[in-house]
Each structure stands twice: as C-alpha cells, then as structure tokens.
Short mmCIF file of C-alpha atoms and ligand atoms in Angstrom, two decimals:
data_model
loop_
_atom_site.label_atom_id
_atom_site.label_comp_id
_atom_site.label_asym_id
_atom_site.label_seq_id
_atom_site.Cartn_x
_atom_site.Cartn_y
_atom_site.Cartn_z
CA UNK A 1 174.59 30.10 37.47
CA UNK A 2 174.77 26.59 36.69
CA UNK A 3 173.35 24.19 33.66
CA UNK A 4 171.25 21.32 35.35
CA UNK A 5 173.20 17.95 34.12
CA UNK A 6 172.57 17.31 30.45
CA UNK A 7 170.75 20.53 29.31
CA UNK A 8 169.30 21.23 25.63
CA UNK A 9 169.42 24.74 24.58
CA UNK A 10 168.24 25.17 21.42
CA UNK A 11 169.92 22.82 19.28
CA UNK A 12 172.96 22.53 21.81
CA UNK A 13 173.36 20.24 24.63
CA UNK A 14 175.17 21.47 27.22
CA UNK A 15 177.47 19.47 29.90
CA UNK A 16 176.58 19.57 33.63
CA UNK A 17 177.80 22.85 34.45
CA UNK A 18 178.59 24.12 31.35
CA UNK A 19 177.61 27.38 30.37
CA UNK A 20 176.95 29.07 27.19
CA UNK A 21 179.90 30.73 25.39
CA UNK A 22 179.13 34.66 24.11
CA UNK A 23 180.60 36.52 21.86
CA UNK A 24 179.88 40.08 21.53
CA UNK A 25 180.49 42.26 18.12
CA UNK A 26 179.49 45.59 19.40
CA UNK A 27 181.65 48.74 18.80
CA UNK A 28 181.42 49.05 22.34
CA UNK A 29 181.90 45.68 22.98
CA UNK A 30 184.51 46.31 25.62
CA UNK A 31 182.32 48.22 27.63
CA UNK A 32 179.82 45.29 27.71
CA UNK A 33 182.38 42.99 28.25
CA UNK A 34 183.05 44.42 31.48
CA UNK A 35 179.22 44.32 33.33
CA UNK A 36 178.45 40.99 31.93
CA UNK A 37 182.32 39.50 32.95
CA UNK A 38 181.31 41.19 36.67
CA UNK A 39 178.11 39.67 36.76
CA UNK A 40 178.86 36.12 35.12
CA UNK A 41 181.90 35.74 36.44
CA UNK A 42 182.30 31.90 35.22
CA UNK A 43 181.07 33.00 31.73
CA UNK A 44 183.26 32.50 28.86
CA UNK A 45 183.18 35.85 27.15
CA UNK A 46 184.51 36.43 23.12
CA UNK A 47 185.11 39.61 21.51
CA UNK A 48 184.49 39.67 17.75
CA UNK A 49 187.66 41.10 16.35
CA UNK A 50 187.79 44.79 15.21
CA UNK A 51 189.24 43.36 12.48
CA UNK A 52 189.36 40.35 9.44
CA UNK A 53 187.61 36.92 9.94
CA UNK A 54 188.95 34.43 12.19
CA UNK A 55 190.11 30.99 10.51
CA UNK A 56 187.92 28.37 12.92
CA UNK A 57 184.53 28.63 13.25
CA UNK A 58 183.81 30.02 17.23
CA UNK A 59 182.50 28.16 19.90
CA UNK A 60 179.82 30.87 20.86
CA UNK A 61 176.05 30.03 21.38
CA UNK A 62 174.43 33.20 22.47
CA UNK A 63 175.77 36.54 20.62
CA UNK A 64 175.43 39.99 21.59
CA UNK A 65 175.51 42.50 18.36
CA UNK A 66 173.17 45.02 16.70
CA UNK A 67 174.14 44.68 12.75
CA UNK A 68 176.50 41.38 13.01
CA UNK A 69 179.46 42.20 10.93
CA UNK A 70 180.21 40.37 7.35
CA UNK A 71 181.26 36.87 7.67
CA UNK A 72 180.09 36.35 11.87
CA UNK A 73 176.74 34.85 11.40
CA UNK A 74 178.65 31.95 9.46
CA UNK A 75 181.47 31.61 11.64
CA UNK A 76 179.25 30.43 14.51
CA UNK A 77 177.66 26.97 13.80
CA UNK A 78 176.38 26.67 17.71
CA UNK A 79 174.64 29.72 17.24
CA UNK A 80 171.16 29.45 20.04
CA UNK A 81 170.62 32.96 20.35
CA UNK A 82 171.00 36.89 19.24
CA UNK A 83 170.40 39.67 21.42
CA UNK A 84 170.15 42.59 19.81
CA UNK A 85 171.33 45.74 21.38
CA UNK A 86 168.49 47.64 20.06
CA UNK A 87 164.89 48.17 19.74
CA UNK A 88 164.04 47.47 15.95
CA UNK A 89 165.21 44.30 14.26
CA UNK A 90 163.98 44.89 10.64
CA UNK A 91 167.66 44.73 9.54
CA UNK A 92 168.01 41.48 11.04
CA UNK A 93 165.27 39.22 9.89
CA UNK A 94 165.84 40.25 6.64
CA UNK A 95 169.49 38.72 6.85
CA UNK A 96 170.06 35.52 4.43
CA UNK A 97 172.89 34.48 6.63
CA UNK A 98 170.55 34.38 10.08
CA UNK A 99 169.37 30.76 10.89
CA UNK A 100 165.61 31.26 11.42
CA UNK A 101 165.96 28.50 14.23
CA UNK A 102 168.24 31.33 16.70
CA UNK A 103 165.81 32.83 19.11
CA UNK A 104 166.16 36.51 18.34
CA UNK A 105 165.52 38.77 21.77
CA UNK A 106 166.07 42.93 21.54
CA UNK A 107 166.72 45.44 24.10
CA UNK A 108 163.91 47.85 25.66
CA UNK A 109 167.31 49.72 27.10
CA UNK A 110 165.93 53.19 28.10
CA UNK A 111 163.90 53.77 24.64
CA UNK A 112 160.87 54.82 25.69
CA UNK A 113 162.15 57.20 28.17
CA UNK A 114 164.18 59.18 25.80
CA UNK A 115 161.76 58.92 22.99
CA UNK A 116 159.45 60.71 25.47
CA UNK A 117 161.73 63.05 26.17
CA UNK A 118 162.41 63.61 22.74
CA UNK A 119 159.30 64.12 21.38
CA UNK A 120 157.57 66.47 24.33
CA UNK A 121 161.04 68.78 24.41
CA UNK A 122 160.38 68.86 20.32
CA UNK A 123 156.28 69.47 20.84
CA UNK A 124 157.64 72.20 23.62
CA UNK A 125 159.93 73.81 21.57
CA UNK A 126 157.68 74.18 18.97
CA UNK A 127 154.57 75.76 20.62
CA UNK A 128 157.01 78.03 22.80
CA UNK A 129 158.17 79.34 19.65
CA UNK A 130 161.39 79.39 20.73
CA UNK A 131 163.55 80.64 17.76
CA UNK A 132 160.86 83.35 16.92
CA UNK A 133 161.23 84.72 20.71
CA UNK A 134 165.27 84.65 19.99
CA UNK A 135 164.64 86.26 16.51
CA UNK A 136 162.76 88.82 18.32
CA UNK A 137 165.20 89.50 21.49
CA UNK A 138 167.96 89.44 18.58
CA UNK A 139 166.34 93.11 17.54
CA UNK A 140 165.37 94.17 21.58
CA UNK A 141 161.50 93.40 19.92
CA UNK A 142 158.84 93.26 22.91
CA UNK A 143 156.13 91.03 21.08
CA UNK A 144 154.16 88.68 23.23
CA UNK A 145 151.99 85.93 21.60
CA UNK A 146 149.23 83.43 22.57
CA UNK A 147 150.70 80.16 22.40
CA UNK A 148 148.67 76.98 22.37
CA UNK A 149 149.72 74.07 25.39
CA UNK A 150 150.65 70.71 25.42
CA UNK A 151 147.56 70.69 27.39
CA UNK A 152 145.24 71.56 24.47
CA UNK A 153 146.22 69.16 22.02
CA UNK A 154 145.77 65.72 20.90
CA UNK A 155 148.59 63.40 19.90
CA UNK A 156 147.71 59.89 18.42
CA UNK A 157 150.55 57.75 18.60
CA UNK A 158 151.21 54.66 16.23
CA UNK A 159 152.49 51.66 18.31
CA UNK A 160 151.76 51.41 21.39
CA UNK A 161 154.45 49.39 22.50
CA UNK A 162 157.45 49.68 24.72
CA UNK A 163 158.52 53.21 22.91
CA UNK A 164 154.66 54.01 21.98
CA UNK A 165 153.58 53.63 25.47
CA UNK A 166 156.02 55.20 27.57
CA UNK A 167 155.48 58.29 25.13
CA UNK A 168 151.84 57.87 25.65
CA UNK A 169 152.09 57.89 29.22
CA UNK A 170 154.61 61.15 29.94
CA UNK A 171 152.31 63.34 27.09
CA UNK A 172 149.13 62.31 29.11
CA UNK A 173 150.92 63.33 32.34
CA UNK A 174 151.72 66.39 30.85
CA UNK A 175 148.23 66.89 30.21
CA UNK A 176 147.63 65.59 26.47
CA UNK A 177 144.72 63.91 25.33
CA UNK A 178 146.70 60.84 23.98
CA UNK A 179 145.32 58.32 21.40
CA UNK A 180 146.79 55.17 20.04
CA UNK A 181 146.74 52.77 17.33
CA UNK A 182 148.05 49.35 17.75
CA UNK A 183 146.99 45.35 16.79
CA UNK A 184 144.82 44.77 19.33
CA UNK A 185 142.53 47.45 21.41
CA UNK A 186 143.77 46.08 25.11
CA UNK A 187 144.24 49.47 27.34
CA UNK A 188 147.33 51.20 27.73
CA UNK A 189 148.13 53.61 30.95
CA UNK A 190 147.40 57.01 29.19
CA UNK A 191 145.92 56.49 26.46
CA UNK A 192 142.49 57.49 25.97
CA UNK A 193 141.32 55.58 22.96
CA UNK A 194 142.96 53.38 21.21
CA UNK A 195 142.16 52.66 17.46
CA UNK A 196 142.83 48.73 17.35
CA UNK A 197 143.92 47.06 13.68
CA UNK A 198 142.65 49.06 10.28
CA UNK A 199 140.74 51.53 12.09
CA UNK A 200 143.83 53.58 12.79
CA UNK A 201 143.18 55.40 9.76
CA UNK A 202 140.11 56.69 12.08
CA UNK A 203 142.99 58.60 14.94
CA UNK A 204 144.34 60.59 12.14
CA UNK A 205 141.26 63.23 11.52
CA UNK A 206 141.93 63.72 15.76
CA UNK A 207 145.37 64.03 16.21
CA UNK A 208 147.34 67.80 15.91
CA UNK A 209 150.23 65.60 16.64
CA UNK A 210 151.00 62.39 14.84
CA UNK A 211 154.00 60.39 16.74
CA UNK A 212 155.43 57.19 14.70
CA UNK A 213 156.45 54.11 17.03
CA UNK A 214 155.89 51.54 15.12
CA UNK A 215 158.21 48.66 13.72
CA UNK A 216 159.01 48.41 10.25
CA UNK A 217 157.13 45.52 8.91
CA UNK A 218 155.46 44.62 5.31
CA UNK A 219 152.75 45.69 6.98
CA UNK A 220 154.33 49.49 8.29
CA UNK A 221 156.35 50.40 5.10
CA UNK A 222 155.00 53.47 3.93
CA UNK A 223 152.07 53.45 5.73
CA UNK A 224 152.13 57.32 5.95
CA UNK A 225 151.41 58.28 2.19
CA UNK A 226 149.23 61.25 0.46
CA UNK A 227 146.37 59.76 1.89
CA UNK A 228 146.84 59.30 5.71
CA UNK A 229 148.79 62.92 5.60
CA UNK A 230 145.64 64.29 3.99
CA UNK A 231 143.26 62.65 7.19
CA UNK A 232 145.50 64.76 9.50
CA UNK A 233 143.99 68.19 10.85
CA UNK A 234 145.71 70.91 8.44
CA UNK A 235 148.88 72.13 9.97
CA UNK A 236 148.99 68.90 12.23
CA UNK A 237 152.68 68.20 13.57
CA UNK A 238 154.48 64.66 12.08
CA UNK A 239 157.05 63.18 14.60
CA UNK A 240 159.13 59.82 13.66
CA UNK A 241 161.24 58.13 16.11
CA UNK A 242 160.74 54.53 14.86
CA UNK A 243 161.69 54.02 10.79
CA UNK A 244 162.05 56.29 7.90
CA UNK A 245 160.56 53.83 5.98
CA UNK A 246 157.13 54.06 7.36
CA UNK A 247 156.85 57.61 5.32
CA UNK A 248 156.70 58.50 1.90
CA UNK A 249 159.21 60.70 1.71
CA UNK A 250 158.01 62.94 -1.22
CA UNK A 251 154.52 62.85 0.16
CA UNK A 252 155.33 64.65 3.11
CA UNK A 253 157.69 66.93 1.38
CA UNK A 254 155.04 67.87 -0.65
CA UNK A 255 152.43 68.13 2.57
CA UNK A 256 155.07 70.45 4.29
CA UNK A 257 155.13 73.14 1.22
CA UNK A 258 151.37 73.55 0.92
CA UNK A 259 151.21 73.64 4.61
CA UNK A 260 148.81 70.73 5.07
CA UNK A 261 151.35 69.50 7.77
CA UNK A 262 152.37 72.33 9.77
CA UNK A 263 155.90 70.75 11.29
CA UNK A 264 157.96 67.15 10.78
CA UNK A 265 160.53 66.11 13.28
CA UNK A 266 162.09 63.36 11.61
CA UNK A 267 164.71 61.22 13.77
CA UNK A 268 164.74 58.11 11.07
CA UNK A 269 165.40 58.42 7.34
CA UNK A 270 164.89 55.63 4.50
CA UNK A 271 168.74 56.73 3.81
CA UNK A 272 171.19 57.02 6.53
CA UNK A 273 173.24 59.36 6.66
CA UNK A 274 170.08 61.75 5.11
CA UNK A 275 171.58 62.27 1.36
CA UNK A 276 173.52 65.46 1.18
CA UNK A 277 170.55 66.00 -1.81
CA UNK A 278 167.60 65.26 0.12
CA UNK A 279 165.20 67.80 -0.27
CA UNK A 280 163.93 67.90 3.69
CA UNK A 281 167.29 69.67 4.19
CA UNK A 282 165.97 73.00 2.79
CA UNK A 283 162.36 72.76 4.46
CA UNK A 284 161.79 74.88 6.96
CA UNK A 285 159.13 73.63 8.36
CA UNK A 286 161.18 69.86 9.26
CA UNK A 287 163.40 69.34 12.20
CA UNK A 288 166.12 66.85 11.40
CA UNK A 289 168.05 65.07 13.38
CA UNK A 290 170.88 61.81 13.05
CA UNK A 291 168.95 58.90 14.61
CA UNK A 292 169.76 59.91 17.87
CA UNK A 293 165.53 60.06 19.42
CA UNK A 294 166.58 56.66 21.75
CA UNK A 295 170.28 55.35 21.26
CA UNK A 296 171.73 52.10 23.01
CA UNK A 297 173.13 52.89 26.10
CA UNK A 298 175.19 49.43 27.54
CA UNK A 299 174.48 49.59 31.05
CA UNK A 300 170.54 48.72 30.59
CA UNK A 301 171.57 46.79 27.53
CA UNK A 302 173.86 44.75 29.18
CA UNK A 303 171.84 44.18 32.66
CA UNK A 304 168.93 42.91 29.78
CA UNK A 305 171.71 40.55 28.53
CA UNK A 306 172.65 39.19 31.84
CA UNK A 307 169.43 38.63 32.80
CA UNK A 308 168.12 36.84 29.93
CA UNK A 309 171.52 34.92 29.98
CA UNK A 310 170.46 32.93 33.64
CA UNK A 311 167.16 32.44 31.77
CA UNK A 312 168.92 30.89 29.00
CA UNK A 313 171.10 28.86 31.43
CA UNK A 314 167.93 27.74 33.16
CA UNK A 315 166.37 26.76 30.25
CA UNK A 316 163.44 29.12 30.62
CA UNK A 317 161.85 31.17 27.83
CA UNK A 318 163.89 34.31 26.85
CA UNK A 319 162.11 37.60 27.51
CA UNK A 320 161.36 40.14 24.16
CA UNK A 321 161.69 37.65 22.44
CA UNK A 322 160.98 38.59 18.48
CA UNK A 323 157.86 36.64 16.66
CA UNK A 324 159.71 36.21 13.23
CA UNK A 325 155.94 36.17 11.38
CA UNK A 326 155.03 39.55 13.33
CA UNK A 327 158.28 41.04 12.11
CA UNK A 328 159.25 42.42 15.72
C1 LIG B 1 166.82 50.89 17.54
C2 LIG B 1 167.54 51.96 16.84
O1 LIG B 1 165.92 50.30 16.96
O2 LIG B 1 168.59 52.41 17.31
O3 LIG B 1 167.17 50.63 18.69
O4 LIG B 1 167.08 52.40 15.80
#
C-alpha cells in the first residue's frame, strides 16, 4: 500500500511512497514479524533487540509492543503510533516516557471469546460440583444432588465492552438472565438491562454472579469494596477477568470467610505473580488462576496490526483507538 505524495502522519511527513517504519518489542516478536512481513511485503520491519539499548535513535513511526521495554520509548523520536498487543492499557498511559501526542490503538485479539469461555466453564464447574462428585466417586459414594443451572441465575456484568459483551452474549445464549453496567445505557445483544453510569450500584442486589470487565481507570480502582460486596445476594459468585485493582483485596477476603460471597474466581491480582503470602491462597472458597482468562494470541493481533497499518498509510483514523481522558 502506498503513501499518496507528501503525506502527514502524525507529526511525520512521509515521501511519495514511503511507508511507515515498525518496530516490534514483543517476546514473540518473531512470530509477528512473519504475518505482517507476508502481508506488507514493502514494509520496513525492526525488531527491538532481546538485548541492551541501541546507540542511534531508530527510524520507526508505528511500534508494536505490550509493556515497551526500558529505554525504547526514548529511542524513537518519529514515534506516530503504539499498538498495543493487548486489551487493557492502564500500564501504558501511566508511562512518563509516552508522548501523549502517539495515537495509542489496542488489540480486541480473541478476548471476549475466551473470557466467555472462561467464565461459563468456571460458573459450570461450580454448580456441577465437580470436585464434590470426584470426592464422592473417590469413596464408590452414590449421592445425587439438586444442582441449580446456568439457566436460573442472573449474572450482571461490569463493562460492557468488547470482553463485557461477548460474555454477555454466550451467558444469555446459554440461558442467563444477563445484566450490565456500563457509561451509557445504549443496548447490548444479550443483555437484559443495563444499569447506565452510578446506578450500577443498583445490578448488584440482582446478580448471583458478579463478572468484572471493566478497565482500570481512576474511576474503576477499587470500585468493589465492603460496600458493593455487601449489595450482592449472600453467597453471590465474584469473577474478575479485567484488573485486580478494581477489588479490595481484604474486603473480599473477609466477604469469602463469613460466606457473604459464596465463590471468587480471580484471573487478575493487584500483585503479579499473586505474593507467595497472599492470603486468597488458603481460601477455599477462591479459584486462582495466573492471568491467563484472555491472553494475546499473534495471529488476530497481528491481522489487527496490518489492518490498522493501510489505515495509517492512508491517512485514515486508526480503529480502537484509546481516549487518553477515558483511560481506555
Ligand atoms: C490484556 C491483558 O489487557 O492481557 O490484554 O491483561
């Protein structure tokens, strides 16, 4: 794809068929490297080095990365644009060394989809009391129970976004009443009702299942304290795929032991790597796993790259693109 003659991107003017360098610090950068050299095949693709700080400033204008290494963000003065190979880019506008002029995009990649996935196999596992059946096939024990379905409960989700609403849409296939919180109260395919702005508080006295999407902002830190845990139905289910942040961390410990939440499944920690001393270790009523709800997976990330790349090129707007002020 070519550069009309004389195009401004950004703050760089580009020569008749020029096109933008990129430089991608990735640990898989290879991998990227390879779709984006087969489908830009007059590109001029950079690899960050695995290792130490090149000398010269580099030449690139758009950057691929998810946390940009020490000492990159200063070595690349025609910096136009960061795309981030991930859905949440909290750690990035807080970064001193990130020019608030570089349009900041971020991936949708396959988020929502295995966010879904993650939370119904958790709310499955759960209800089909899975372990307890092993337990009892452990001692040849015959002892059938009524199990509540999927189909009986309500699960408000916060953010109804990209993540939020793909979640919101597999439950509600699956035969959830599904309610949502988010800015605005526009509809969303399978959501029921959605709580718009400060009335989300309102969801939480409805939902048996309470599923965090939302980005970390000013606005999201610790948004779940005592207070909203104590609106939930007693032995409600908490599930966080977004930002450990957005809980306080001792609140819902505490919530867990007198049983006022019935079950956490916590993908995001304040602290990561979860300190070896963290309490929600030892409770048995939280489900822990490593951040691992909806990883980056290159081949979407990289055909969101590419694509955004001829738009760049073109000189059109950039899609998901971040609003700096909104925080995502
Ligand atoms: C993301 C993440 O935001 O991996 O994409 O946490």
């Amino acid at each position: 794809m070519m550069a009309q003659p004389g195009k401004q991107l950004g703050n760089v003017q580009l020569d008749a068929g020029e096109q933008p360098d990129i430089l991608i610090a990735h640990p898989e950068a290879d991998a990227y490297r390879r779709h984006i050299v087969a489908h830009l095949p007059g590109a001029h693709v950079e690899i960050w080095p695995d290792r130490g700080v090149p000398e010269q400033p580099l030449s690139a204008q758009a950057l691929l990365t998810w946390r940009p290494p020490a000492g990159l963000l200063e070595k690349l003065p025609s910096l136009t644009w960061l795309h981030a190979a991930g859905a949440g880019v909290d750690h990035l506008l807080d970064r001193p060394d990130l020019d608030e002029e570089v349009i900041l995009t971020r991936s949708r990649g396959r988020f929502g989809i295995q966010a879904a996935e993650y939370v119904a196999g958790y709310l499955l596992y759960l209800l089909l009391e899975v372990e307890d059946y092993r337990r009892d096939q452990d001692r040849a024990v015959w002892r059938p129970r009524r199990r509540r379905l999927l189909a009986d409960l309500t699960v408000g989700i916060m953010g109804l976004g990209n993540v939020g609403g793909c979640i919101a849409a597999r439950l509600s296939a699956l035969g959830t009443t599904v309610f949502g919180a988010c800015r605005s109260s526009r509809p969303v395919r399978g959501v029921e009702r959605v709580f718009a702005g400060p009335a989300w508080t309102d969801m939480l006295e409805h939902s048996d299942v309470l599923v965090l999407a939302l980005p970390l902002t000013s606005d999201t830190r610790e948004l779940i304290d005592a207070a909203a845990l104590e609106r939930l139905p007693k032995g409600a289910i908490l599930v966080n795929v977004s930002r450990g942040e957005l809980i306080v961390e001792s609140d819902l410990v505490n919530a867990l032991r007198a049983g006022d939440v019935g079950a956490a499944v916590l993908d995001t920690f304040a602290e990561e790597p979860l300190p070896p001393d963290s309490p929600l270790w030892n409770e048995p009523r939280a489900w822990i796993t490593p951040h691992v709800a909806a990883p980056s997976e290159v081949e979407p990330i990289a055909a969101e790259f590419i694509h955004n790349y001829r738009r760049f090129v073109d000189g059109l707007e950039l899609e998901e693109t971040v609003d700096r002020e909104r925080g995502y």
